mmCIF file of C-alpha atoms in Angstrom:
data_model
loop_
_atom_site.group_PDB
_atom_site.id
_atom_site.type_symbol
_atom_site.label_atom_id
_atom_site.label_comp_id
_atom_site.label_asym_id
_atom_site.label_seq_id
_atom_site.Cartn_x
_atom_site.Cartn_y
_atom_site.Cartn_z
ATOM 1 C CA MET M 13 -35.012 31.269 -16.933
ATOM 2 C CA HIS M 14 -33.128 29.480 -14.118
ATOM 3 C CA ARG M 15 -34.377 29.960 -10.598
ATOM 4 C CA PRO M 16 -31.771 31.202 -8.073
ATOM 5 C CA GLN M 17 -29.952 28.409 -6.311
ATOM 6 C CA SER M 18 -31.398 27.852 -2.828
ATOM 7 C CA ARG M 19 -29.218 27.598 0.250
ATOM 8 C CA GLU M 20 -29.992 23.870 0.469
ATOM 9 C CA ASP M 21 -29.071 23.410 -3.186
ATOM 10 C CA ALA M 22 -25.763 25.196 -2.664
ATOM 11 C CA LEU M 23 -24.966 22.937 0.266
ATOM 12 C CA ALA M 24 -25.892 19.833 -1.745
ATOM 13 C CA VAL M 25 -23.544 20.965 -4.518
ATOM 14 C CA LEU M 26 -20.750 21.416 -1.981
ATOM 15 C CA VAL M 27 -21.277 17.940 -0.528
ATOM 16 C CA ALA M 28 -21.370 16.399 -4.004
ATOM 17 C CA ASP M 29 -18.155 18.235 -4.866
ATOM 18 C CA LEU M 30 -16.432 16.894 -1.761
ATOM 19 C CA ALA M 31 -17.738 13.361 -2.335
ATOM 20 C CA GLY M 32 -16.341 13.323 -5.862
ATOM 21 C CA ASP M 33 -12.920 14.722 -4.974
ATOM 22 C CA ALA M 34 -10.270 11.989 -4.878
ATOM 23 C CA GLN M 35 -7.727 14.506 -3.571
ATOM 24 C CA LEU M 36 -9.817 14.868 -0.410
ATOM 25 C CA VAL M 37 -9.032 11.249 0.457
ATOM 26 C CA ASP M 38 -5.302 11.893 0.053
ATOM 27 C CA ASP M 39 -5.495 15.070 2.158
ATOM 28 C CA VAL M 40 -7.238 13.239 4.993
ATOM 29 C CA VAL M 41 -4.825 10.291 4.822
ATOM 30 C CA HIS M 42 -1.857 12.683 4.869
ATOM 31 C CA ALA M 43 -3.213 14.509 7.927
ATOM 32 C CA ALA M 44 -3.826 11.269 9.803
ATOM 33 C CA ARG M 45 -0.399 9.835 9.001
ATOM 34 C CA CYS M 46 1.387 13.064 9.962
ATOM 35 C CA GLU M 47 -0.383 13.214 13.315
ATOM 36 C CA SER M 48 -0.191 9.524 14.242
ATOM 37 C CA PRO M 49 3.073 7.525 13.887
ATOM 38 C CA GLY M 50 1.068 4.364 14.538
ATOM 39 C CA ILE M 51 -1.052 5.045 11.480
ATOM 40 C CA ALA M 52 1.985 6.120 9.442
ATOM 41 C CA ARG M 53 3.522 2.665 9.900
ATOM 42 C CA MET M 54 0.557 1.103 8.114
ATOM 43 C CA PRO M 55 0.716 0.608 4.331
ATOM 44 C CA ARG M 56 -0.549 3.846 2.788
ATOM 45 C CA SER M 57 -2.775 1.939 0.377
ATOM 46 C CA GLU M 58 -4.616 0.365 3.314
ATOM 47 C CA SER M 59 -5.125 3.728 5.004
ATOM 48 C CA ARG M 60 -6.405 5.206 1.774
ATOM 49 C CA ARG M 61 -8.814 2.323 1.194
ATOM 50 C CA HIS M 62 -10.363 2.739 4.614
ATOM 51 C CA VAL M 63 -10.541 6.532 4.469
ATOM 52 C CA ALA M 64 -12.251 6.354 1.069
ATOM 53 C CA ALA M 65 -14.841 3.906 2.448
ATOM 54 C CA LEU M 66 -15.488 5.994 5.553
ATOM 55 C CA LEU M 67 -15.847 9.223 3.578
ATOM 56 C CA ALA M 68 -18.204 7.580 1.091
ATOM 57 C CA ALA M 69 -20.382 6.309 3.942
ATOM 58 C CA GLY M 70 -20.259 9.729 5.604
ATOM 59 C CA PHE M 71 -21.352 11.638 2.523
ATOM 60 C CA ALA M 72 -24.134 9.115 1.906
ATOM 61 C CA ALA M 73 -25.308 9.613 5.494
ATOM 62 C CA PHE M 74 -25.165 13.393 5.137
ATOM 63 C CA THR M 75 -27.448 13.421 2.121
ATOM 64 C CA GLY M 76 -29.678 10.444 3.017
ATOM 65 C CA ASP M 77 -32.728 10.210 5.213
ATOM 66 C CA GLY M 78 -32.261 6.733 6.680
ATOM 67 C CA GLU M 79 -29.968 5.355 9.371
ATOM 68 C CA PRO M 80 -26.299 5.712 8.351
ATOM 69 C CA ASP M 81 -24.312 2.572 7.627
ATOM 70 C CA PHE M 82 -21.592 2.350 10.278
ATOM 71 C CA GLY M 83 -20.440 -1.079 9.150
ATOM 72 C CA PRO M 84 -17.281 0.281 7.461
ATOM 73 C CA ALA M 85 -16.417 2.143 10.686
ATOM 74 C CA ALA M 86 -16.705 -0.984 12.833
ATOM 75 C CA ARG M 87 -14.654 -2.994 10.336
ATOM 76 C CA PHE M 88 -12.023 -0.259 10.252
ATOM 77 C CA GLY M 89 -11.691 -0.366 14.043
ATOM 78 C CA ALA M 90 -11.521 -4.167 14.042
ATOM 79 C CA GLU M 91 -8.764 -4.207 11.433
ATOM 80 C CA ARG M 92 -6.679 -1.676 13.361
ATOM 81 C CA ALA M 93 -6.978 -3.854 16.478
ATOM 82 C CA THR M 94 -6.052 -6.928 14.448
ATOM 83 C CA LEU M 95 -2.886 -5.205 13.231
ATOM 84 C CA GLY M 96 -1.915 -4.081 16.715
ATOM 85 C CA VAL M 97 -2.419 -0.347 16.220
ATOM 86 C CA PRO M 98 -2.822 1.217 19.703
ATOM 87 C CA VAL M 99 -6.222 2.794 20.264
ATOM 88 C CA ALA M 100 -4.519 6.101 21.134
ATOM 89 C CA ALA M 101 -2.789 6.144 17.738
ATOM 90 C CA LEU M 102 -6.061 5.234 16.056
ATOM 91 C CA LEU M 103 -7.942 8.094 17.714
ATOM 92 C CA SER M 104 -5.101 10.547 17.067
ATOM 93 C CA GLY M 105 -5.263 9.819 13.347
ATOM 94 C CA LEU M 106 -9.059 9.949 13.399
ATOM 95 C CA TYR M 107 -9.124 13.393 15.047
ATOM 96 C CA ALA M 108 -6.528 14.727 12.603
ATOM 97 C CA GLY M 109 -8.500 13.482 9.607
ATOM 98 C CA ARG M 110 -11.741 14.841 11.027
ATOM 99 C CA SER M 111 -10.195 18.281 11.557
ATOM 100 C CA ARG M 112 -8.844 18.294 8.020
ATOM 101 C CA ILE M 113 -12.281 17.538 6.566
ATOM 102 C CA LEU M 114 -13.788 20.413 8.554
ATOM 103 C CA GLU M 115 -11.070 22.802 7.347
ATOM 104 C CA ILE M 116 -11.614 21.857 3.718
ATOM 105 C CA ALA M 117 -15.411 22.053 4.027
ATOM 106 C CA ILE M 118 -15.199 25.543 5.551
ATOM 107 C CA GLU M 119 -12.760 26.761 2.883
ATOM 108 C CA ARG M 120 -14.909 25.507 0.025
ATOM 109 C CA GLY M 121 -18.132 26.677 1.642
ATOM 110 C CA ARG M 122 -16.777 30.202 1.866
ATOM 111 C CA ALA M 123 -15.520 30.067 -1.700
ATOM 112 C CA ALA M 124 -18.987 28.950 -2.843
ATOM 113 C CA GLY M 125 -20.626 31.820 -1.000
ATOM 114 C CA ILE M 126 -22.707 29.605 1.260
ATOM 115 C CA ALA M 127 -24.321 31.565 4.086
ATOM 116 C CA THR M 128 -22.663 31.300 7.490
ATOM 117 C CA ASP M 129 -25.764 29.953 9.242
ATOM 118 C CA VAL M 130 -26.171 27.227 6.590
ATOM 119 C CA MET M 131 -22.530 26.218 6.953
ATOM 120 C CA LEU M 132 -22.845 26.202 10.732
ATOM 121 C CA GLN M 133 -25.834 23.853 10.614
ATOM 122 C CA ALA M 134 -23.983 21.591 8.180
ATOM 123 C CA LEU M 135 -20.858 21.523 10.347
ATOM 124 C CA LEU M 136 -22.912 20.671 13.426
ATOM 125 C CA LYS M 137 -24.494 17.799 11.525
ATOM 126 C CA LEU M 138 -21.071 16.673 10.376
ATOM 127 C CA ASP M 139 -19.752 16.867 13.932
ATOM 128 C CA ARG M 140 -22.634 14.752 15.266
ATOM 129 C CA TYR M 141 -21.976 12.164 12.577
ATOM 130 C CA GLY M 142 -18.257 12.221 13.433
ATOM 131 C CA THR M 143 -19.035 11.489 17.072
ATOM 132 C CA ARG M 144 -21.163 8.485 16.138
ATOM 133 C CA LEU M 145 -18.520 7.337 13.674
ATOM 134 C CA GLU M 146 -15.864 7.452 16.376
ATOM 135 C CA ARG M 147 -18.085 5.438 18.717
ATOM 136 C CA HIS M 148 -18.519 2.671 16.133
ATOM 137 C CA ILE M 149 -14.811 2.619 15.257
ATOM 138 C CA VAL M 150 -13.870 2.240 18.904
ATOM 139 C CA GLY M 151 -16.645 -0.333 19.370
ATOM 140 C CA GLY M 152 -15.286 -2.430 16.511
ATOM 141 C CA TYR M 153 -11.785 -2.057 17.907
ATOM 142 C CA ARG M 154 -12.776 -3.153 21.414
ATOM 143 C CA ALA M 155 -14.804 -6.121 20.146
ATOM 144 C CA ALA M 156 -11.854 -7.378 18.103
ATOM 145 C CA GLU M 157 -9.498 -6.686 20.993
ATOM 146 C CA ARG M 158 -11.577 -8.862 23.333
ATOM 147 C CA GLU M 159 -11.619 -11.673 20.793
ATOM 148 C CA LEU M 160 -7.871 -11.449 20.219
ATOM 149 C CA SER M 161 -6.979 -11.391 23.905
ATOM 150 C CA ARG M 162 -8.223 -14.959 24.272
ATOM 151 C CA ASP M 163 -5.096 -16.441 22.679
ATOM 152 C CA GLN M 164 -2.316 -14.486 24.425
ATOM 153 C CA ARG M 165 -1.896 -12.139 21.495
ATOM 154 C CA ASP M 166 -0.241 -9.398 23.538
ATOM 155 C CA ALA M 167 2.451 -11.872 24.584
ATOM 156 C CA ARG M 168 3.068 -12.845 20.950
ATOM 157 C CA ILE M 169 3.277 -9.208 19.882
ATOM 158 C CA GLY M 170 5.769 -8.397 22.634
ATOM 159 C CA LEU M 171 7.894 -11.431 21.801
ATOM 160 C CA LEU M 172 8.097 -10.659 18.076
ATOM 161 C CA ARG M 173 8.799 -6.973 18.669
ATOM 162 C CA ARG M 174 11.766 -8.028 20.795
ATOM 163 C CA LEU M 175 13.019 -10.700 18.378
ATOM 164 C CA LEU M 176 12.476 -8.720 15.163
ATOM 165 C CA LEU M 177 12.834 -5.072 16.197
ATOM 166 C CA GLY M 178 15.069 -5.351 19.247
ATOM 167 C CA GLU M 179 12.474 -3.627 21.447
ATOM 168 C CA ASP M 180 12.271 -4.847 25.025
ATOM 169 C CA ASP M 181 9.994 -3.215 27.587
ATOM 170 C CA GLY M 182 10.886 -5.772 30.246
ATOM 171 C CA THR M 183 7.654 -7.735 29.846
ATOM 172 C CA ALA M 184 8.470 -9.719 26.706
ATOM 173 C CA THR M 185 7.692 -13.437 26.853
ATOM 174 C CA ASP M 186 10.308 -16.184 26.876
ATOM 175 C CA PRO M 187 10.556 -17.516 23.281
ATOM 176 C CA GLY M 188 10.281 -21.041 24.639
ATOM 177 C CA ARG M 189 6.708 -20.336 25.668
ATOM 178 C CA PHE M 190 5.790 -20.424 21.983
ATOM 179 C CA GLY M 191 8.206 -23.193 21.010
ATOM 180 C CA LEU M 192 11.083 -21.048 19.719
ATOM 181 C CA ARG M 193 14.515 -22.394 20.730
ATOM 182 C CA ALA M 194 17.812 -20.509 20.856
ATOM 183 C CA GLY M 195 19.540 -23.095 18.652
ATOM 184 C CA GLY M 196 16.747 -23.428 16.124
ATOM 185 C CA THR M 197 16.348 -21.884 12.686
ATOM 186 C CA TYR M 198 13.164 -20.143 11.583
ATOM 187 C CA HIS M 199 11.575 -18.801 8.455
ATOM 188 C CA CYS M 200 10.521 -15.174 8.747
ATOM 189 C CA LEU M 201 7.103 -14.307 7.350
ATOM 190 C CA VAL M 202 5.759 -10.829 6.561
ATOM 191 C CA SER M 203 2.316 -10.007 5.162
ATOM 192 C CA ASP M 204 0.242 -6.972 4.277
ATOM 193 C CA ALA M 205 -2.969 -8.799 5.285
ATOM 194 C CA ALA M 206 -5.336 -6.395 7.056
ATOM 195 C CA ASP M 207 -8.712 -8.123 7.021
ATOM 196 C CA PRO M 208 -9.203 -9.672 10.511
ATOM 197 C CA ALA M 209 -10.341 -13.012 9.101
ATOM 198 C CA ARG M 210 -7.293 -13.295 6.820
ATOM 199 C CA VAL M 211 -4.937 -12.250 9.601
ATOM 200 C CA ARG M 212 -6.397 -14.866 11.923
ATOM 201 C CA ARG M 213 -6.106 -17.598 9.293
ATOM 202 C CA LEU M 214 -2.443 -16.752 8.682
ATOM 203 C CA GLU M 215 -1.704 -16.630 12.416
ATOM 204 C CA GLN M 216 -3.347 -20.021 12.896
ATOM 205 C CA ALA M 217 -1.503 -21.516 9.909
ATOM 206 C CA VAL M 218 1.835 -20.437 11.423
ATOM 207 C CA ALA M 219 0.838 -21.724 14.864
ATOM 208 C CA ARG M 220 0.026 -25.163 13.410
ATOM 209 C CA CYS M 221 3.602 -25.271 12.080
ATOM 210 C CA GLY M 222 5.019 -24.607 15.548
ATOM 211 C CA GLY M 223 5.664 -20.904 14.958
ATOM 212 C CA VAL M 224 4.354 -17.597 16.216
ATOM 213 C CA ALA M 225 2.802 -14.722 14.250
ATOM 214 C CA ALA M 226 1.397 -11.347 15.285
ATOM 215 C CA PRO M 227 1.310 -7.703 14.124
ATOM 216 C CA VAL M 228 4.672 -5.919 14.171
ATOM 217 C CA ALA M 229 4.888 -2.243 13.192
ATOM 218 C CA GLY M 230 1.659 -2.389 11.224
ATOM 219 C CA LEU M 231 2.374 -5.607 9.325
ATOM 220 C CA LEU M 232 1.680 -9.224 10.173
ATOM 221 C CA ALA M 233 4.994 -10.936 10.909
ATOM 222 C CA GLY M 234 6.001 -14.351 12.142
ATOM 223 C CA LEU M 235 8.750 -16.859 12.831
ATOM 224 C CA THR M 236 8.145 -20.522 12.087
ATOM 225 C CA PRO M 237 10.373 -23.637 11.940
ATOM 226 C CA ARG M 238 8.570 -24.747 8.773
ATOM 227 C CA LEU M 239 6.282 -23.078 6.288
ATOM 228 C CA PRO M 240 2.677 -24.184 5.850
ATOM 229 C CA SER M 241 2.377 -26.813 3.130
ATOM 230 C CA PRO M 242 0.523 -26.291 0.954
ATOM 231 C CA PRO M 243 0.807 -22.503 1.303
ATOM 232 C CA PRO M 244 -2.374 -20.922 2.682
ATOM 233 C CA ALA M 245 -4.730 -19.701 -0.013
ATOM 234 C CA THR M 246 -4.896 -15.934 0.403
ATOM 235 C CA THR M 247 -5.465 -12.833 -1.690
ATOM 236 C CA ALA M 248 -3.137 -10.967 0.659
ATOM 237 C CA LEU M 249 0.585 -10.703 -0.085
ATOM 238 C CA VAL M 250 2.874 -12.910 2.020
ATOM 239 C CA VAL M 251 6.675 -12.909 1.766
ATOM 240 C CA THR M 252 8.798 -15.611 3.413
ATOM 241 C CA THR M 253 12.550 -16.023 3.906
ATOM 242 C CA PRO M 254 14.733 -19.117 4.177
ATOM 243 C CA ALA M 255 15.255 -20.350 7.743
ATOM 244 C CA VAL M 256 17.785 -18.413 9.850
ATOM 245 C CA PRO M 257 18.939 -18.540 13.501
ATOM 246 C CA LEU M 258 17.066 -16.271 15.916
ATOM 247 C CA GLU M 259 19.988 -13.852 16.121
ATOM 248 C CA ARG M 260 19.617 -13.201 12.388
ATOM 249 C CA ALA M 261 15.839 -12.793 12.579
ATOM 250 C CA PRO M 262 15.963 -8.933 12.648
ATOM 251 C CA ALA M 263 17.915 -8.847 9.371
ATOM 252 C CA ALA M 264 15.586 -11.424 7.796
ATOM 253 C CA TYR M 265 12.570 -9.389 8.909
ATOM 254 C CA ALA M 266 14.000 -6.143 7.456
ATOM 255 C CA LEU M 267 14.698 -7.939 4.170
ATOM 256 C CA GLY M 268 11.181 -9.377 4.179
ATOM 257 C CA VAL M 269 9.635 -5.938 4.662
ATOM 258 C CA THR M 270 11.649 -4.519 1.757
ATOM 259 C CA ALA M 271 10.631 -7.453 -0.423
ATOM 260 C CA LEU M 272 6.998 -7.039 0.616
ATOM 261 C CA HIS M 273 6.941 -3.404 -0.472
ATOM 262 C CA ALA M 274 8.673 -4.292 -3.741
ATOM 263 C CA ALA M 275 6.171 -7.081 -4.451
ATOM 264 C CA ALA M 276 3.256 -4.803 -3.542
ATOM 265 C CA GLY M 277 4.534 -2.344 -6.137
ATOM 266 C CA GLU M 278 4.226 -5.156 -8.671
ATOM 267 C CA ALA M 279 0.623 -5.804 -7.519
ATOM 268 C CA LEU M 280 1.513 -9.361 -6.481
ATOM 269 C CA THR M 281 -0.643 -11.429 -4.149
ATOM 270 C CA GLY M 282 -0.267 -14.848 -2.544
ATOM 271 C CA VAL M 283 2.826 -16.397 -0.972
ATOM 272 C CA HIS M 284 6.294 -15.595 -2.379
ATOM 273 C CA ASP M 285 9.788 -16.592 -1.267
ATOM 274 C CA VAL M 286 12.154 -13.638 -0.933
ATOM 275 C CA VAL M 287 14.629 -15.563 -3.108
ATOM 276 C CA ASP M 288 12.173 -15.354 -5.994
ATOM 277 C CA LEU M 289 11.870 -11.599 -5.397
ATOM 278 C CA ALA M 290 15.622 -10.992 -5.202
ATOM 279 C CA GLY M 291 15.829 -8.684 -8.209
ATOM 280 C CA GLU M 292 12.803 -6.594 -7.327
ATOM 281 C CA THR M 293 13.925 -6.359 -3.691
ATOM 282 C CA ALA M 294 17.472 -5.277 -4.492
ATOM 283 C CA LEU M 295 16.234 -2.613 -6.885
ATOM 284 C CA ALA M 296 13.509 -1.362 -4.537
ATOM 285 C CA ALA M 297 16.137 -0.814 -1.846
ATOM 286 C CA GLN M 298 17.834 1.867 -3.984
ATOM 287 C CA PRO M 299 15.143 4.284 -5.222
ATOM 288 C CA MET M 300 17.582 7.193 -5.536
ATOM 289 C CA LEU M 301 19.896 5.163 -7.749
ATOM 290 C CA ALA M 302 16.891 4.149 -9.873
ATOM 291 C CA GLY M 303 16.097 7.817 -10.416
ATOM 292 C CA PHE M 304 19.685 8.620 -11.310
ATOM 293 C CA LEU M 305 19.755 5.771 -13.845
ATOM 294 C CA SER M 306 16.443 6.774 -15.392
ATOM 295 C CA ARG M 307 17.474 10.408 -15.819
ATOM 296 C CA SER M 308 20.979 9.556 -17.019
ATOM 297 C CA LEU M 309 20.074 6.897 -19.597
ATOM 298 C CA LEU M 310 16.585 8.029 -20.619
ATOM 299 C CA GLY M 311 16.788 11.783 -20.196
ATOM 300 C CA ALA M 312 16.026 12.312 -23.891
ATOM 301 C CA LEU M 313 12.583 10.719 -23.523
ATOM 302 C CA ASP M 314 9.575 12.924 -22.877
ATOM 303 C CA PRO M 315 7.080 11.490 -20.324
ATOM 304 C CA GLY M 316 4.345 13.481 -22.044
ATOM 305 C CA ASP M 317 4.988 11.834 -25.420
ATOM 306 C CA GLU M 318 2.953 8.647 -25.862
ATOM 307 C CA PHE M 319 5.279 7.409 -28.600
ATOM 308 C CA HIS M 320 8.187 7.610 -26.172
ATOM 309 C CA HIS M 321 6.170 5.416 -23.807
ATOM 310 C CA ASP M 322 5.790 2.924 -26.658
ATOM 311 C CA LEU M 323 9.552 2.982 -27.198
ATOM 312 C CA ALA M 324 10.282 2.324 -23.525
ATOM 313 C CA TYR M 325 7.587 -0.364 -23.344
ATOM 314 C CA THR M 326 9.065 -2.145 -26.343
ATOM 315 C CA ALA M 327 12.651 -1.913 -25.088
ATOM 316 C CA LEU M 328 11.684 -3.321 -21.707
ATOM 317 C CA ALA M 329 9.908 -6.232 -23.393
ATOM 318 C CA TYR M 330 13.010 -6.739 -25.569
ATOM 319 C CA LEU M 331 15.257 -7.046 -22.513
ATOM 320 C CA ASP M 332 12.759 -9.318 -20.763
ATOM 321 C CA ALA M 333 12.751 -11.540 -23.867
ATOM 322 C CA GLY M 334 16.514 -12.053 -23.675
ATOM 323 C CA GLN M 335 17.152 -9.458 -26.412
ATOM 324 C CA ARG M 336 15.376 -11.679 -28.925
ATOM 325 C CA LEU M 337 13.510 -9.748 -31.625
ATOM 326 C CA ASP M 338 11.147 -12.604 -32.518
ATOM 327 C CA ARG M 339 10.131 -13.255 -28.912
ATOM 328 C CA THR M 340 9.591 -9.547 -28.291
ATOM 329 C CA ALA M 341 7.312 -9.252 -31.309
ATOM 330 C CA GLU M 342 5.361 -12.309 -30.205
ATOM 331 C CA ALA M 343 4.977 -11.042 -26.632
ATOM 332 C CA LEU M 344 3.762 -7.619 -27.777
ATOM 333 C CA HIS M 345 1.678 -8.895 -30.713
ATOM 334 C CA LEU M 346 3.613 -6.627 -33.053
ATOM 335 C CA HIS M 347 5.288 -7.170 -36.394
ATOM 336 C CA PRO M 348 9.060 -7.703 -36.014
ATOM 337 C CA ASN M 349 9.671 -4.675 -38.238
ATOM 338 C CA THR M 350 7.692 -2.498 -35.794
ATOM 339 C CA VAL M 351 9.816 -3.748 -32.922
ATOM 340 C CA ARG M 352 12.993 -3.195 -34.944
ATOM 341 C CA TYR M 353 11.923 0.373 -35.820
ATOM 342 C CA ARG M 354 11.096 1.268 -32.210
ATOM 343 C CA LEU M 355 14.393 -0.078 -30.942
ATOM 344 C CA ARG M 356 16.266 1.868 -33.607
ATOM 345 C CA ARG M 357 14.439 5.090 -32.677
ATOM 346 C CA LEU M 358 15.199 4.518 -29.005
ATOM 347 C CA GLN M 359 18.844 3.889 -29.841
ATOM 348 C CA GLU M 360 18.960 7.192 -31.728
ATOM 349 C CA LEU M 361 17.450 9.029 -28.750
ATOM 350 C CA THR M 362 19.242 7.368 -25.856
ATOM 351 C CA GLY M 363 22.147 5.301 -27.138
ATOM 352 C CA LEU M 364 20.663 1.924 -26.128
ATOM 353 C CA GLY M 365 22.945 -0.561 -27.865
ATOM 354 C CA GLU M 366 22.750 -4.171 -29.009
ATOM 355 C CA ARG M 367 24.244 -7.313 -27.443
ATOM 356 C CA LEU M 368 24.388 -5.784 -23.995
ATOM 357 C CA THR M 369 26.487 -7.340 -21.257
ATOM 358 C CA VAL M 370 24.758 -8.634 -18.133
ATOM 359 C CA LEU M 371 25.536 -5.484 -16.144
ATOM 360 C CA ASP M 372 24.539 -3.217 -19.031
ATOM 361 C CA THR M 373 21.275 -5.111 -19.314
ATOM 362 C CA VAL M 374 20.613 -4.604 -15.607
ATOM 363 C CA ARG M 375 21.284 -0.878 -15.880
ATOM 364 C CA TRP M 376 18.998 -0.333 -18.881
ATOM 365 C CA TRP M 377 16.289 -2.671 -17.554
ATOM 366 C CA TRP M 378 16.262 -0.852 -14.219
ATOM 367 C CA ALA M 379 16.166 2.550 -15.901
ATOM 368 C CA LEU M 380 13.276 1.505 -18.138
ATOM 369 C CA ARG M 381 11.339 0.050 -15.186
ATOM 370 C CA SER M 382 11.800 3.324 -13.300
ATOM 371 C CA TRP M 383 10.795 5.635 -16.162
ATOM 372 C CA PRO M 384 9.023 7.969 -15.940
ATOM 373 C CA ALA M 385 9.533 8.905 -12.304
ATOM 374 C CA PRO M 386 6.113 8.657 -10.567
ATOM 375 C CA PRO M 387 4.552 11.550 -8.645
ATOM 376 C CA ALA M 388 5.138 11.479 -4.889
ATOM 377 C CA GLY M 389 3.151 8.736 -3.191
ATOM 378 C CA GLU M 390 2.310 6.866 -6.405
ATOM 379 C CA HIS M 391 3.697 3.712 -7.967
ATOM 380 C CA ARG M 392 5.625 3.916 -11.200
ATOM 381 C CA ARG M 393 3.926 3.055 -14.449
ATOM 382 C CA GLN M 394 3.649 -0.712 -14.934
ATOM 383 C CA PHE M 395 5.101 -1.456 -18.371
ATOM 384 C CA MET M 396 4.597 -5.180 -18.140
ATOM 385 C CA SER M 397 1.657 -7.004 -16.586
#
C-alpha cells in the first residue's frame, strides 16, 4: 500500500518535472527575446544555451542543501558585456524570463493540486534565488565591463556601428584613430564567438593586423586591411569577406551576417571566406523560395515516412556526387542497385529526371536540402554531414 504523497514530495515532483522539460527553456528564451530587442539580436542558440545552464543551476540550488553555484550567472553576465549588450536590455530579458518561470510554476502547481501555502513558500524561495542570480549576473557584467573599458572598446563599438550599420549618435570616433583610411580597402569579419576569452583573442588578432573589431548588433564584427595569417585557431565560427572600400563596408557586413547564419545552420566552425560559402549564403537568403521549391518538387514525399527520407537522402548524395551512380554508392556505403532502386522510386514519386542541367540540378538540390520543412525555430534536417 502506497503512502499518500506529502506536500514536500509533491513539490519535489513539480521541480523535477520543470527541470526535465526542454520546452521550458524555449518558453523562457521566447519571453526574454520578445521583451528585450537587445537580447533578440543575439543568436538564439546562444540565448538558449545560457538559459538552459542557468535553469539547471537554479533547479539544483532549489533542491540542494549547499551554497548554489552562481558561476554560470557570472559568466552569462560577462559574455553579454563582451558582446556589447546594454545592461538595461540584459535586465529586461532577465525579468521577462523570470516572470515566465513563475507563471509556468504557478500553473503547474495548481494543476498538480499543490497546497497554496506550499506553493507560496516555494515561490518565495525561488524569488530569493532570482534576486541573488541577478546580483551575480550584473556583477559578472560589471567586472567584464571594467576590463573591456581599458582598451577604448566603447570607441571601437561606436565606430563600427557607424561604418557598418550607418548609425551615428554624434560621438563616433574618427576612423583614422584606429588606422582606417578613407581610400583603403578592408576585409569585413563577422563571428558568432560569445565566450569572452575567444572574443578577446579575435579582437586582438584583428588589432595586430591594423584593423578594429568589436561587438555590433550582438555579433563580433571587424574591419581589417589584412586577415590574420595563419587564421586564428578557434572553435567559434568566423566569416570573412574580400577587401572592399569603406563605403561598401555596410553591404559586406550584411553579406557576412547572412553567410554566418547559413554556415551556422551547417554546424561549421573555424574561419571561412564568404566566397567559399557562396552557395549556402545565396540559398539561405531566400527561405520562402526554398519552401516553395520543396513543396512543388517534393510534395509527394511524406515527412513521416522513413523510406521517403532514405529516398531524399540518396538523391541529395547523387547530386552531390555529380550524378554519378558509382560515387553515390561509395559515399553511402550502399550497393549500386540499391541506389538505382531508390532513385527510380523517387523519380516515380516526384519526377526527378536524369542528366539534369545545371539550373535543374540547383533546383532539385535546393529542394532536397530544404525538405522536410523544419518546425519554427529549428534547423532543417541535415542530410549530409
